[in-house]
Amino acid sequence: MSVDEWRSKAGPWARAELPDGQELDVIVTARTRTADGAWWFEAEAILPARHEHADGSTTVMGAPTPISVPAERITPIPGENYSGLPTVGAVAGRQWVLEKLHQYNEEAPSRRLHRRDCWQARDSHTRVTTEQAVELCAGEADVALCDICRPERALRC
């Protein structure tokens, strides 16, 4: 099998920027959202490895080496199809922000629920999972819902 045939069967490929700024073509194997809400791509870099033959001679071969790359350091390659990639944590990630509010009276809410990317969320907040956000949206009296990002629409509560 030629190198081009092998490369076409191993994809999809993407360009990864390594921590030192070098770029490397990698085989993308999955997308993952971590608990903090960040997206990562799981990939395999084809790196050189020593192969010892039965007769004792050695040659260099390419060996797939698993790596994880932050999503902002992955560049799609035109013509590659990424639609079949497994995606882990798309719903389970901490996509929601619970902002701590200053209470001016006892009846005022002490927290406000936002979408993770809402520009209204202030510095004093924590990220929560979708499951926690649904519970907060549905039943907590001291939790206000942001009137800008409208989390209740996505959460359907």
Tab-separated table of C-alpha atoms in Angstrom, residues 11-89:
chain	number	residue	atom	x	y	z
A	11	GLY	CA	-8.206	10.093	8.366
A	12	PRO	CA	-9.649	12.462	9.103
A	13	TRP	CA	-6.490	14.503	9.300
A	14	ALA	CA	-6.034	17.939	10.877
A	15	ARG	CA	-3.145	20.271	11.554
A	16	ALA	CA	-2.168	20.498	15.230
A	17	GLU	CA	-0.117	23.293	16.721
A	18	LEU	CA	2.233	21.852	19.334
A	19	PRO	CA	3.061	23.707	22.586
A	20	ASP	CA	6.372	24.943	21.132
A	21	GLY	CA	4.654	26.399	18.041
A	22	GLN	CA	5.538	23.612	15.586
A	23	GLU	CA	2.759	22.272	13.398
A	24	LEU	CA	2.105	18.599	12.738
A	25	ASP	CA	-0.515	16.743	10.712
A	26	VAL	CA	-2.386	14.335	12.985
A	27	ILE	CA	-5.188	11.780	12.680
A	28	VAL	CA	-8.166	13.065	14.662
A	29	THR	CA	-9.929	10.286	16.588
A	30	ALA	CA	-12.439	12.096	18.868
A	31	ARG	CA	-13.663	15.365	20.368
A	32	THR	CA	-13.946	15.669	24.130
A	33	ARG	CA	-15.427	18.343	26.377
A	34	THR	CA	-13.759	18.306	29.782
A	35	ALA	CA	-15.514	19.070	33.074
A	36	ASP	CA	-14.392	22.714	32.917
A	37	GLY	CA	-16.176	23.136	29.555
A	38	ALA	CA	-13.052	23.210	27.372
A	39	TRP	CA	-12.977	21.280	24.079
A	40	TRP	CA	-10.064	18.966	23.234
A	41	PHE	CA	-9.297	16.815	20.226
A	42	GLU	CA	-7.930	13.336	20.754
A	43	ALA	CA	-5.511	12.496	17.969
A	44	GLU	CA	-2.696	10.252	16.860
A	45	ALA	CA	0.614	11.704	15.733
A	46	ILE	CA	2.630	9.445	13.468
A	47	LEU	CA	6.080	9.543	15.053
A	48	PRO	CA	9.248	7.621	14.215
A	49	ALA	CA	9.825	4.354	16.049
A	50	ARG	CA	12.494	1.678	15.833
A	51	HIS	CA	11.388	-1.669	14.430
A	52	GLU	CA	13.568	-4.742	14.955
A	53	HIS	CA	13.264	-7.489	12.354
A	54	ALA	CA	13.692	-11.208	13.096
A	55	ASP	CA	17.142	-11.165	11.483
A	56	GLY	CA	18.324	-8.498	13.957
A	57	SER	CA	18.291	-5.563	11.551
A	58	THR	CA	16.457	-2.400	12.530
A	59	THR	CA	14.494	0.122	10.502
A	60	VAL	CA	12.552	3.241	11.232
A	61	MET	CA	8.746	3.035	10.920
A	62	GLY	CA	5.892	5.370	11.652
A	63	ALA	CA	4.015	4.574	14.865
A	64	PRO	CA	0.720	6.199	15.918
A	65	THR	CA	1.184	7.982	19.245
A	66	PRO	CA	-1.913	9.228	21.143
A	67	ILE	CA	-1.961	12.960	21.949
A	68	SER	CA	-4.571	15.462	23.193
A	69	VAL	CA	-4.737	18.911	21.622
A	70	PRO	CA	-6.821	21.914	22.774
A	71	ALA	CA	-9.500	22.712	20.172
A	72	GLU	CA	-8.081	26.185	19.521
A	73	ARG	CA	-4.819	24.563	18.382
A	74	ILE	CA	-6.453	22.316	15.747
A	75	THR	CA	-6.948	23.533	12.172
A	76	PRO	CA	-9.206	21.505	9.870
A	77	ILE	CA	-7.701	20.415	6.565
A	78	PRO	CA	-9.923	21.212	3.546
A	79	GLY	CA	-11.575	18.123	2.090
A	80	GLU	CA	-11.471	16.094	5.334
A	81	ASN	CA	-14.804	14.938	6.804
A	82	TYR	CA	-15.077	15.358	10.600
A	83	SER	CA	-18.797	14.542	10.909
A	84	GLY	CA	-18.190	10.930	11.979
A	85	LEU	CA	-15.940	11.776	14.927
A	86	PRO	CA	-17.154	10.540	18.305
A	87	THR	CA	-17.989	13.457	20.580
A	88	VAL	CA	-17.741	12.927	24.331
A	89	GLY	CA	-19.148	15.315	26.928
